[in-house]
Tab-separated table of C-alpha atoms and ligand atoms in Angstrom:
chain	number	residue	atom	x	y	z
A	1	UNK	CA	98.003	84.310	113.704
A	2	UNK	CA	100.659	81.650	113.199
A	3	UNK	CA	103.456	81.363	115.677
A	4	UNK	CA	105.623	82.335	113.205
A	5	UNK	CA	104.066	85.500	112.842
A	6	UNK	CA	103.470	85.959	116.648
A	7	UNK	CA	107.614	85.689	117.253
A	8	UNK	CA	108.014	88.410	114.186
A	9	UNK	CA	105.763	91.025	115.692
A	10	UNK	CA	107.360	90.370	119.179
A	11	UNK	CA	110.978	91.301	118.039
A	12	UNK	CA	109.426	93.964	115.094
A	13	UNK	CA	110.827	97.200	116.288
A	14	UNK	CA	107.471	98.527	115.194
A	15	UNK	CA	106.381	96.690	118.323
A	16	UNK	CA	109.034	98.341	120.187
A	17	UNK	CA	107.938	101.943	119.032
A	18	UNK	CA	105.272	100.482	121.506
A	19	UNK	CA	102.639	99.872	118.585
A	20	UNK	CA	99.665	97.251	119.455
A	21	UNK	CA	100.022	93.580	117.615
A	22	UNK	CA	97.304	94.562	115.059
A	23	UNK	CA	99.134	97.354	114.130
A	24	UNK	CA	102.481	95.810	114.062
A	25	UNK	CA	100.695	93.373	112.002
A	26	UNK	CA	99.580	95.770	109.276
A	27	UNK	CA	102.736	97.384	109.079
A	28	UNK	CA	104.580	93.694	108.373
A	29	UNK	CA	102.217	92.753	106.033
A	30	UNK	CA	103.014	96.155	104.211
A	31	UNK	CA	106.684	95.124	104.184
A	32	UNK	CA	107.706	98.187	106.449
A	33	UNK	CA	111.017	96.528	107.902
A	34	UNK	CA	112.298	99.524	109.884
A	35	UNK	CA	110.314	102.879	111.014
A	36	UNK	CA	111.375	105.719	109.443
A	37	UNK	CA	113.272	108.476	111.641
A	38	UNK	CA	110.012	110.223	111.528
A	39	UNK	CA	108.121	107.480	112.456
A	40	UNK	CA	110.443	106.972	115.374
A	41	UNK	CA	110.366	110.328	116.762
A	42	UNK	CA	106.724	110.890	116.403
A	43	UNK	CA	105.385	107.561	117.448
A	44	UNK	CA	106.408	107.245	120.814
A	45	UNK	CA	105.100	110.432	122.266
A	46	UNK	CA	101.812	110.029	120.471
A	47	UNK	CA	101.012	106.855	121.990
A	48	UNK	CA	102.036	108.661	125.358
A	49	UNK	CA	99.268	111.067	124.514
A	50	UNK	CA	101.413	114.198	123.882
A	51	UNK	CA	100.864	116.740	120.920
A	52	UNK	CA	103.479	116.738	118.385
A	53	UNK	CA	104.570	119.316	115.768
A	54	UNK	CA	106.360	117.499	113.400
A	55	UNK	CA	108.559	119.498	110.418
A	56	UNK	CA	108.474	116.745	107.860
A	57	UNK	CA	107.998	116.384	103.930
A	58	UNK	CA	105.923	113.927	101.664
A	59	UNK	CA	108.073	110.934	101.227
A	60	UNK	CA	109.450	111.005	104.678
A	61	UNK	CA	106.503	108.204	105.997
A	62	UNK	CA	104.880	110.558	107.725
A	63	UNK	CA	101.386	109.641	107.377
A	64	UNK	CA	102.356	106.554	109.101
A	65	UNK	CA	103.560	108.481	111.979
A	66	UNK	CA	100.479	110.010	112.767
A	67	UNK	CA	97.739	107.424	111.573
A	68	UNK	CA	99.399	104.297	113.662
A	69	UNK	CA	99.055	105.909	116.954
A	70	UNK	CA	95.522	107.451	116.157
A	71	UNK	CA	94.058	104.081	115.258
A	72	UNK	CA	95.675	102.672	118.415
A	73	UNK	CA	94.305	105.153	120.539
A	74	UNK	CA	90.973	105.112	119.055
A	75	UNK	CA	90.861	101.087	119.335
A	76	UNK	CA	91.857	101.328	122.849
A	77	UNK	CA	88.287	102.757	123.602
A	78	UNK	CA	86.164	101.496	120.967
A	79	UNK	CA	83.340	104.493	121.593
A	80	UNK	CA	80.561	104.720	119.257
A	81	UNK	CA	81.105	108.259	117.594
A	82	UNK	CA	83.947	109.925	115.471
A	83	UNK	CA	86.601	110.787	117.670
A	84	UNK	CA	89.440	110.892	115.231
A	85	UNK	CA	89.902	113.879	112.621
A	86	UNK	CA	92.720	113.842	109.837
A	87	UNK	CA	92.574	117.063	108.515
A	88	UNK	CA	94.331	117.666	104.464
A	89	UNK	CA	94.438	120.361	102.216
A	90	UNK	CA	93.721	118.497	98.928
A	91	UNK	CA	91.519	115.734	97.579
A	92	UNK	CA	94.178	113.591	96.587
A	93	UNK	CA	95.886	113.672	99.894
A	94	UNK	CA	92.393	112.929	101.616
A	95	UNK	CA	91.805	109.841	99.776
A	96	UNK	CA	95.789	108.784	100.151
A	97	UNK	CA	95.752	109.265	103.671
A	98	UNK	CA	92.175	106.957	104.235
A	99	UNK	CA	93.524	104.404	101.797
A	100	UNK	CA	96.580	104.283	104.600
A	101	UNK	CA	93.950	103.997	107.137
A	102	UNK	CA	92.210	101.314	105.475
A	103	UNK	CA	95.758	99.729	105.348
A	104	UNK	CA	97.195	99.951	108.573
A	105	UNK	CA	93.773	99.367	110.639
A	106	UNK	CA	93.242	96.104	108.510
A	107	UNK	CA	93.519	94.176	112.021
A	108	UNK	CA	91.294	96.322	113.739
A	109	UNK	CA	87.560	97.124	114.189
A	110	UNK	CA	87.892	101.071	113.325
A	111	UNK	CA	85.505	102.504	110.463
A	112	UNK	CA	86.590	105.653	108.864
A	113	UNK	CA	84.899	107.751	106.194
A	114	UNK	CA	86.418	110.389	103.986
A	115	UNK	CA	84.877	113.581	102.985
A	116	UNK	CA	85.665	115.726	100.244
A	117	UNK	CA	84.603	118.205	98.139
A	118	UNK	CA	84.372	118.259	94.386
A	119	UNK	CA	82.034	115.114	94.161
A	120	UNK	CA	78.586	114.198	95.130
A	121	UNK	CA	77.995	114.201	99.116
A	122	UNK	CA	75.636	111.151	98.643
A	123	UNK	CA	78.398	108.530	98.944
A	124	UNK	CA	79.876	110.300	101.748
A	125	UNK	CA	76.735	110.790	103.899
A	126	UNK	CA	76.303	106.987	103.514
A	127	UNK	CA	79.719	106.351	104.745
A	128	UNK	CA	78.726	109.171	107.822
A	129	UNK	CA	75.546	106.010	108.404
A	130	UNK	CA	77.813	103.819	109.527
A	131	UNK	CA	78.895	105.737	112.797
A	132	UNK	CA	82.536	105.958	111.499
A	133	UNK	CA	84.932	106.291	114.428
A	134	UNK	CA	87.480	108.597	112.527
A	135	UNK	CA	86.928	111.207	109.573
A	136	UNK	CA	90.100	112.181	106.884
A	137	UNK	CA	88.522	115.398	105.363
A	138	UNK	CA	89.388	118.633	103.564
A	139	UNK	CA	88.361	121.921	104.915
A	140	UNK	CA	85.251	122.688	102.991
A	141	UNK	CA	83.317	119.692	102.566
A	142	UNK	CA	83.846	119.074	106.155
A	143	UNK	CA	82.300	122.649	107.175
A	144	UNK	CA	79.356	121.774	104.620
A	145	UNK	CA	78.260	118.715	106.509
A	146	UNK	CA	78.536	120.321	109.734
A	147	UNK	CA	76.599	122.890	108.739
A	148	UNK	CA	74.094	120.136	107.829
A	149	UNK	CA	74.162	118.439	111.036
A	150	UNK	CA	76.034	115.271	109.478
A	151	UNK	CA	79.013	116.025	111.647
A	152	UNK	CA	79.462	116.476	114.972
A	153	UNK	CA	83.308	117.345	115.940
A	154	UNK	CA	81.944	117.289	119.835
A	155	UNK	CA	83.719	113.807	120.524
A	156	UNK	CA	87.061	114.152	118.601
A	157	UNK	CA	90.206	113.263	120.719
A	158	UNK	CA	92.511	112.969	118.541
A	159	UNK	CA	92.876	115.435	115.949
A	160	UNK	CA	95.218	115.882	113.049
A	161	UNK	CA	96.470	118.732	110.754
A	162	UNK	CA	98.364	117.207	107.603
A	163	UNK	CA	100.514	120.218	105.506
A	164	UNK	CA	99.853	122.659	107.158
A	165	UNK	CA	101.528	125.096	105.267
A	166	UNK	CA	99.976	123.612	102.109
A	167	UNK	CA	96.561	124.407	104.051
A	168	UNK	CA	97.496	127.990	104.101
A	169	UNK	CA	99.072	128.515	100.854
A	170	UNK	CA	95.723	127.406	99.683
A	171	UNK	CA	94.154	129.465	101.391
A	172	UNK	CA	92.417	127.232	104.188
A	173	UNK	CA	93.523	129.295	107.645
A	174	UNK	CA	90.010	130.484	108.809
A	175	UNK	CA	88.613	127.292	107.733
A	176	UNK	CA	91.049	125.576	110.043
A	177	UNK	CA	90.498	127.702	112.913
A	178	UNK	CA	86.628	127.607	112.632
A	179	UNK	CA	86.971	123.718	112.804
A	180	UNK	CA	89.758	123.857	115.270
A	181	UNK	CA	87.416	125.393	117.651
A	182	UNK	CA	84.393	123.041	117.119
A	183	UNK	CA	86.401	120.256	118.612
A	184	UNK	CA	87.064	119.857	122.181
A	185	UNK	CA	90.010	122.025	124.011
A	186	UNK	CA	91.210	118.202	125.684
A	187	UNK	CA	92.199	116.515	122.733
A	188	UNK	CA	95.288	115.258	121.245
A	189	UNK	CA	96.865	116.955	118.231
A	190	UNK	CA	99.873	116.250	115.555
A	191	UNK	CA	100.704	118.799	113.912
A	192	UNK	CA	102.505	118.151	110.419
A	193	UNK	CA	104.294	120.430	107.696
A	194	UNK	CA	106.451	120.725	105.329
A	195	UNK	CA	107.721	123.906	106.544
A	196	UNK	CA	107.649	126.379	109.306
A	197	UNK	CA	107.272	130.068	108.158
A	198	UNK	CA	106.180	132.462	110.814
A	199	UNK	CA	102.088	132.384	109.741
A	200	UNK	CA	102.255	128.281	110.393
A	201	UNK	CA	104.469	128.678	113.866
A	202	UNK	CA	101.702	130.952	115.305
A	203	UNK	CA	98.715	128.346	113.668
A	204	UNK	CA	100.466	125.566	115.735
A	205	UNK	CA	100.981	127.867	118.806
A	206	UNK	CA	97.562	127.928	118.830
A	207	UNK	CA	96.451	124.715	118.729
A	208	UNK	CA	98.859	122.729	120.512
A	209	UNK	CA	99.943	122.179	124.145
A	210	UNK	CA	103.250	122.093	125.290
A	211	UNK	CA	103.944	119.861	122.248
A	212	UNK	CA	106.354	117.657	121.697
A	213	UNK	CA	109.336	119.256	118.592
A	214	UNK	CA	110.023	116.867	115.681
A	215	UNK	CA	112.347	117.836	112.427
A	216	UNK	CA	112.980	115.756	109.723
A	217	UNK	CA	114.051	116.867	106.395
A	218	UNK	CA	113.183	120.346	106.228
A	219	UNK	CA	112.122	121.272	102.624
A	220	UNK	CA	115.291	122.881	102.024
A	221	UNK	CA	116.744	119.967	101.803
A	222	UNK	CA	116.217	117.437	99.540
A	223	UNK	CA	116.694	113.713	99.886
A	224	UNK	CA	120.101	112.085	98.915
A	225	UNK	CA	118.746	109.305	97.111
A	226	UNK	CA	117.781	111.751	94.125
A	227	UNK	CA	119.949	113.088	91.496
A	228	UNK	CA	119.215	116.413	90.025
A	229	UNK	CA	120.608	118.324	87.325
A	230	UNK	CA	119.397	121.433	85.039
A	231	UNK	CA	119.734	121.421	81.493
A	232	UNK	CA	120.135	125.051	80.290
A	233	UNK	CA	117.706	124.995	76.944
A	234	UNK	CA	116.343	127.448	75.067
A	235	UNK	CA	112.425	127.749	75.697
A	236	UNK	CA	111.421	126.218	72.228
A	237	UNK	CA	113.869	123.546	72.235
A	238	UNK	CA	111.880	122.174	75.818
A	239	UNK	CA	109.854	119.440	74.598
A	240	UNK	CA	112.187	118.122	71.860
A	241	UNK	CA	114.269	117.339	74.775
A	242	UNK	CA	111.289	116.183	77.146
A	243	UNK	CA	111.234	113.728	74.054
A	244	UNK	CA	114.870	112.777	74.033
A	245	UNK	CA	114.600	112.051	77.573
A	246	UNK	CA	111.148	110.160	77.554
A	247	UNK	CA	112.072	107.777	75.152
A	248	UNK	CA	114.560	106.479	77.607
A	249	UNK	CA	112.745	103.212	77.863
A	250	UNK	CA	114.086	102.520	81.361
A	251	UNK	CA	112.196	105.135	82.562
A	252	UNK	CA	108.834	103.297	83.654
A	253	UNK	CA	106.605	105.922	85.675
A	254	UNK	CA	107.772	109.893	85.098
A	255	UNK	CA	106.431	113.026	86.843
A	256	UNK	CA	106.663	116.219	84.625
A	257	UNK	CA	105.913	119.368	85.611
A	258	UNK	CA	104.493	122.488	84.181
A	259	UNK	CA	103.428	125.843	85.530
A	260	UNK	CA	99.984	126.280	84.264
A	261	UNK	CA	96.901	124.027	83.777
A	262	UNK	CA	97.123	124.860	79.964
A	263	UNK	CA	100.474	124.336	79.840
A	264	UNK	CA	100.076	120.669	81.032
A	265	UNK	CA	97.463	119.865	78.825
A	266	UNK	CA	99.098	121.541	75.629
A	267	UNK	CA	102.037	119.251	76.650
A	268	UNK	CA	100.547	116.224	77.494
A	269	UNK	CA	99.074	116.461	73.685
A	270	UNK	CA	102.042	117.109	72.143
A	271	UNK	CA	104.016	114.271	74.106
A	272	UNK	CA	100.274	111.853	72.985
A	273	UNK	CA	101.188	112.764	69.403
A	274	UNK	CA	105.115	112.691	69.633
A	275	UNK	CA	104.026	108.379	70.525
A	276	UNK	CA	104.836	108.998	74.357
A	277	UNK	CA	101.131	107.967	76.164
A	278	UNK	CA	100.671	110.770	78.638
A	279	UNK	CA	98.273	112.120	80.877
A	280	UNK	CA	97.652	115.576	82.316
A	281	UNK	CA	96.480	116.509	85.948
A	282	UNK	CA	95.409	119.571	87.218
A	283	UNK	CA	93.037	121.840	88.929
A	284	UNK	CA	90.504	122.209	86.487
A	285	UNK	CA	89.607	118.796	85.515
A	286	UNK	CA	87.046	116.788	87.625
A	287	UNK	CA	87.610	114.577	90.060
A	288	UNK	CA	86.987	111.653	88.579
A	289	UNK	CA	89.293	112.447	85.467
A	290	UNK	CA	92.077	113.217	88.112
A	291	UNK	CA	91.497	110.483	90.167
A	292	UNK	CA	91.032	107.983	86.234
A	293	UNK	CA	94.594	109.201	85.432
A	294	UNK	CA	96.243	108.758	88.796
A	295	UNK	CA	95.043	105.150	88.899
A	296	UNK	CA	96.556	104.734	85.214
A	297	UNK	CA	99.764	105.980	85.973
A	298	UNK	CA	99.812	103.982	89.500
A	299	UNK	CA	99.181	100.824	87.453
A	300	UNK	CA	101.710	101.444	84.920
A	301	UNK	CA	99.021	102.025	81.419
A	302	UNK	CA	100.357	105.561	81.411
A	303	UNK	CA	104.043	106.256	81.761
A	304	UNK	CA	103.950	110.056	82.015
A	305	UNK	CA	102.315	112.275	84.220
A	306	UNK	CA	101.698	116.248	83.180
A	307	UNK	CA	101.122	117.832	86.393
A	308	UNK	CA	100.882	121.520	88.021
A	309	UNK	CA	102.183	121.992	91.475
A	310	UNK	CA	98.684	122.196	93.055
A	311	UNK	CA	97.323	118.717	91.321
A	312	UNK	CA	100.334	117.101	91.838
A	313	UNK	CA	100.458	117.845	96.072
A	314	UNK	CA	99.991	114.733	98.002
A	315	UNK	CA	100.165	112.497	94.918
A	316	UNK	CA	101.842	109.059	96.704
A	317	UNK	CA	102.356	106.500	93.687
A	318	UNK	CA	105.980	104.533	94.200
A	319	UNK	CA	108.216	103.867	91.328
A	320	UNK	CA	108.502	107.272	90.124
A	321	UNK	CA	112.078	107.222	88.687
A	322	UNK	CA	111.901	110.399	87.379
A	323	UNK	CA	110.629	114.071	88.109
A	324	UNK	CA	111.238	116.444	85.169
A	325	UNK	CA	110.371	120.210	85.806
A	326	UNK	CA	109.627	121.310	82.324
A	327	UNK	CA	108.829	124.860	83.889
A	328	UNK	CA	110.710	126.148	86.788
A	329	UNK	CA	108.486	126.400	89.870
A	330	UNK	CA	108.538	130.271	90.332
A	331	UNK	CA	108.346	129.581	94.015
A	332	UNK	CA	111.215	127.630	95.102
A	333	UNK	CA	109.829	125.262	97.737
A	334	UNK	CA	107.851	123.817	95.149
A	335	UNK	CA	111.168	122.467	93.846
A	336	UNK	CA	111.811	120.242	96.821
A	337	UNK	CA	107.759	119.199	96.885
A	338	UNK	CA	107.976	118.486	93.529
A	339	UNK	CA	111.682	116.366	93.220
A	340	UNK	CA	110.398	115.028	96.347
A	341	UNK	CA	107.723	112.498	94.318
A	342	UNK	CA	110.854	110.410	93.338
A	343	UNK	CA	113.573	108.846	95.204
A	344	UNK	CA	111.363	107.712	97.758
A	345	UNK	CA	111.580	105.227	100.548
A	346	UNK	CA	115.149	104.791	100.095
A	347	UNK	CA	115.087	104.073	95.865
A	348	UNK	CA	116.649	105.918	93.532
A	349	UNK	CA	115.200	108.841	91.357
A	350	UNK	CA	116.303	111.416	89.182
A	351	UNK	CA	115.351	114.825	88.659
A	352	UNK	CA	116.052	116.983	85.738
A	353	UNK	CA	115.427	120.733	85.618
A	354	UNK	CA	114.694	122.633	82.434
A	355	UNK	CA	115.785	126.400	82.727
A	356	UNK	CA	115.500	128.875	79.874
A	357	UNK	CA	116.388	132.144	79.830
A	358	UNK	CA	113.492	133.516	81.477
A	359	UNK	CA	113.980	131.251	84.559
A	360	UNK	CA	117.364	131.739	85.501
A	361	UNK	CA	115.874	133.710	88.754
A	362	UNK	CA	113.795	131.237	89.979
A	363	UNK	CA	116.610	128.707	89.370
A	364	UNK	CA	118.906	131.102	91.453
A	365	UNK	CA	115.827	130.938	94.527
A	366	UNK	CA	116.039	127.464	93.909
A	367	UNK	CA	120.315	127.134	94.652
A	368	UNK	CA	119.636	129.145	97.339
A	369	UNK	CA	116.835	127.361	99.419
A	370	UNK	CA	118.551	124.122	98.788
A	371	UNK	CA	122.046	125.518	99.352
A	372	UNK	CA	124.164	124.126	96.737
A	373	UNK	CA	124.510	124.779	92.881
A	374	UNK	CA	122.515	122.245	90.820
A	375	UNK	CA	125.080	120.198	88.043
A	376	UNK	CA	124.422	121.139	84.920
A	377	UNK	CA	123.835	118.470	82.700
A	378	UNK	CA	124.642	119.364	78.411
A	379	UNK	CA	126.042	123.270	77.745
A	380	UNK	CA	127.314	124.636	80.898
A	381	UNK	CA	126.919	127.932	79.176
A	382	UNK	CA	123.170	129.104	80.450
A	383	UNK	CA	123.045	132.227	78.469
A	384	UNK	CA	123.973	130.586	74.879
A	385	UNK	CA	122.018	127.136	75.650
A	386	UNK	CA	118.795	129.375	76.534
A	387	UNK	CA	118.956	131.429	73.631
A	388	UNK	CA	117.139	131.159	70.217
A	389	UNK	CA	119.308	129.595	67.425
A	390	UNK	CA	120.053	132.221	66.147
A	391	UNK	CA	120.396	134.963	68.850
A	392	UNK	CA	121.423	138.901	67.715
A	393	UNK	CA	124.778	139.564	68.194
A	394	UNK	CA	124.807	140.800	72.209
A	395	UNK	CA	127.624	141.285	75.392
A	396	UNK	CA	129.070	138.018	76.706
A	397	UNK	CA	127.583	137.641	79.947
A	398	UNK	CA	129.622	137.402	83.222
A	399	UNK	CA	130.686	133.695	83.074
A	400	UNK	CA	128.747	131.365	85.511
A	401	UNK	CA	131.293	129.552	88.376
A	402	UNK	CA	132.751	126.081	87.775
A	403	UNK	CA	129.811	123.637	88.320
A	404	UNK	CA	130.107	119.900	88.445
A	405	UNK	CA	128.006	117.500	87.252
A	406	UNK	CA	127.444	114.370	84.829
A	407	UNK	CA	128.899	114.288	81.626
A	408	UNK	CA	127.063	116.429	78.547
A	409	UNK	CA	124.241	113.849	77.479
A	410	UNK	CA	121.722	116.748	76.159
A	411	UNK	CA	122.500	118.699	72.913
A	412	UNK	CA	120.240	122.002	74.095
A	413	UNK	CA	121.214	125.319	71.807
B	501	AMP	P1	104.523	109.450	103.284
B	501	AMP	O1	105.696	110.311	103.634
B	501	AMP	O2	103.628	109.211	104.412
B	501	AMP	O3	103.817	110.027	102.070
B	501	AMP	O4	105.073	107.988	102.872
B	501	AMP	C1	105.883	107.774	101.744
B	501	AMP	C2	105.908	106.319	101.331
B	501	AMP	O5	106.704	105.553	102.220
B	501	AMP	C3	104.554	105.634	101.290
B	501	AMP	O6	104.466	104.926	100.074
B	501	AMP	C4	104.555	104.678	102.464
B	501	AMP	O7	103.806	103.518	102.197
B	501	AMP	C5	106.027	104.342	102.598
B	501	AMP	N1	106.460	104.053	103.980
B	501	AMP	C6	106.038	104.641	105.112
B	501	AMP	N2	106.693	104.144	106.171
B	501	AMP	C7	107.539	103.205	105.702
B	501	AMP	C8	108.486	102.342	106.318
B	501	AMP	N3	108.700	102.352	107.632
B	501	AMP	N4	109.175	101.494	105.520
B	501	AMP	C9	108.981	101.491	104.172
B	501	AMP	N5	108.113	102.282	103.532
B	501	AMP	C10	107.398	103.137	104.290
């Protein structure tokens, strides 16, 4: 280390968060300048060895928060079996959350494997060979290879639950408790979610001690650095305005979302033959495929992403500029998960809603979880700009209120 480098980490208020050199190291080289308010209220009482439950979305650094003090803690006592457990809901988020791993523990002698399902469990038992001292792993897979005696949870001290409501909209609740009680009662555990309904309060009341209350950025609120707008458009007019607003050539990496798995692919053909290079991701294509067209979009080959709300959870690629809900999530958290992919780490992102006629309930969910009216962008009138071109004559509906908002830029009736 030069001497340089030395006197940076000494005054890096990463170091005075009261993370180790190597760490503070990692984080430098990553060109973290300042924590994040998560990342300074979570860090210090992890290192202190207290649990945590931490309300805080995607985009709010939050894997930081909880991986810097578990590699610090497991490098402090450099034992010879895996005594760190990152549990995630999804694939995606499994391998984001070990490639931050591999990141931040860059100066340190910690081995990690990650352990999924949906792929062979050849690559992963080889990884399991090399005595790793922490383990990032979905539910399933990770119950598989304990079943087969190629995990052991009997020396894990520090334990994490990532999304934890994600892990029981999915589904995952007994498969969290059976693991939570294969690992020790004396243990250290972070709790993270996006959200705190009732069913993920009692989950942590169970599995914490006296822990330690963080709240950033519930998901009702979403971050300033995004602007959002809905465009009131009839349902078959949609993707000659995903067009319009695709061929905006400033636009270099956009998220667009769609409510069904068919849906995304029908779209993500129509946008291929329309000239705008696409790619679709969902739950019914294969790992690999998902995992091929997240690295294209990450290195820029392909500019638009087709996603449903289940593929697209935990997907981390920077320089999103743009999240376009072609469909209206029809539950309206997904709204903030979703407009949460842009606009992060302090850039700026847009997000555009879509909203025919049919949707006008979920976008009125939507105003209400967030608390304030989206601005309309094109014909404020939501009725005539959802209808068909040429609608039978019917009652005026009961005007909308005032709403503010950008200048008409869309033609949408
Ligand atoms: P997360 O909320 O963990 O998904 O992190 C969102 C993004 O913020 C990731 O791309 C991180 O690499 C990045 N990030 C995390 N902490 C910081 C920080 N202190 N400064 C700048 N970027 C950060």
């Amino acid at each position: 280390m030069t001497p340089e480098l030395a006197a940076a980490l000494a005054v890096s208020p990463f170091t005075k968060l009261g993370l180790s050199a190597p760490l503070a190291r990692a984080v430098f080289e990553e060109h973290y300048t300042e924590p994040s308010p998560v990342q300074i209220e979570v860090i210090p009482h992890a290192l202190q060895g207290r649990d945590v439950v931490a309300c805080a979305q995607t985009g709010t650094g939050k894997t930081a928060a909880f991986v810097l003090p578990m590699l610090q803690h497991l490098a402090a006592t450099n034992a010879p079996c895996i005594r760190g457990l990152i549990l995630t809901p999804t694939r995606e988020l499994a391998a984001q959350v070990a490639d931050r791993v591999h990141v931040y523990g860059h100066h340190l002698d910690i081995r990690h494997a990650v352990i999924y399902g949906g792929v062979s469990q050849y690559r992963q038992e080889i990884a399991l060979r090399s005595s790793p001292h922490l383990i990032v792993a979905t539910p399933g897979r990770l119950l598989d290879l304990i079943q087969q005696r190629l995990i052991d949870l009997a020396g894990i001290t520090h334990f994490v639950l990532d999304e934890a409501d994600r892990m029981l909209d999915m589904g995952f609740v007994q498969d969290v408790r059976r693991i939570v009680a294969m690992i020790p009662a004396v243990r250290q555990t972070l709790f993270f979610s996006a959200t705190m309904p009732p069913a993920v309060e009692s989950l942590a009341r169970n599995m914490l001690i006296d822990p330690v209350r963080v709240r950033i950025s519930p998901a009702t609120t979403t971050a300033p650095t995004v602007t959002q707008s809905v465009v009131f458009v009839a349902k078959a007019d949609k993707r000659a305005l995903l067009e319009e607003v695709l061929r905006d050539e400033t636009i270099h990496r956009a998220l667009v979302f769609t409510r069904t798995k068919h849906g995304a692919n029908r779209l993500s053909e129509q946008l291929d033959r329309a000239g705008i290079g696409s790619a679709a991701i969902h739950g019914n294509k294969t790992q690999g495929a998902r995992e091929r067209a997240l690295d294209s979009f990450r290195r820029g080959a392909t500019r638009v992403l087709v996603a449903t709300d289940v593929a697209a959870r935990g997907i981390d690629v920077e320089g999103i500029s743009l999240v376009v809900n072609f469909d209206l999530p029809n539950v309206a958290e997904s709204y903030v998960h979703r407009i949460g992919r842009t606009g992060r780490a302090g850039a700026a992102g847009r997000a555009i809603s879509f909203c025919d006629r049919d949707e006008r309930a979920f976008l009125a969910d939507i105003e209400r979880l967030i608390r304030h009216r989206l601005p309309v962008t094109g014909n404020q009138d939501p009725v005539e700009a959802a209808a068909p071109p040429s609608p039978p004559p019917r009652p005026r509906p009961r005007p909308m209120p005032a709403r503010s908002g950008p200048g008409p830029r869309f033609r949408c009736a």
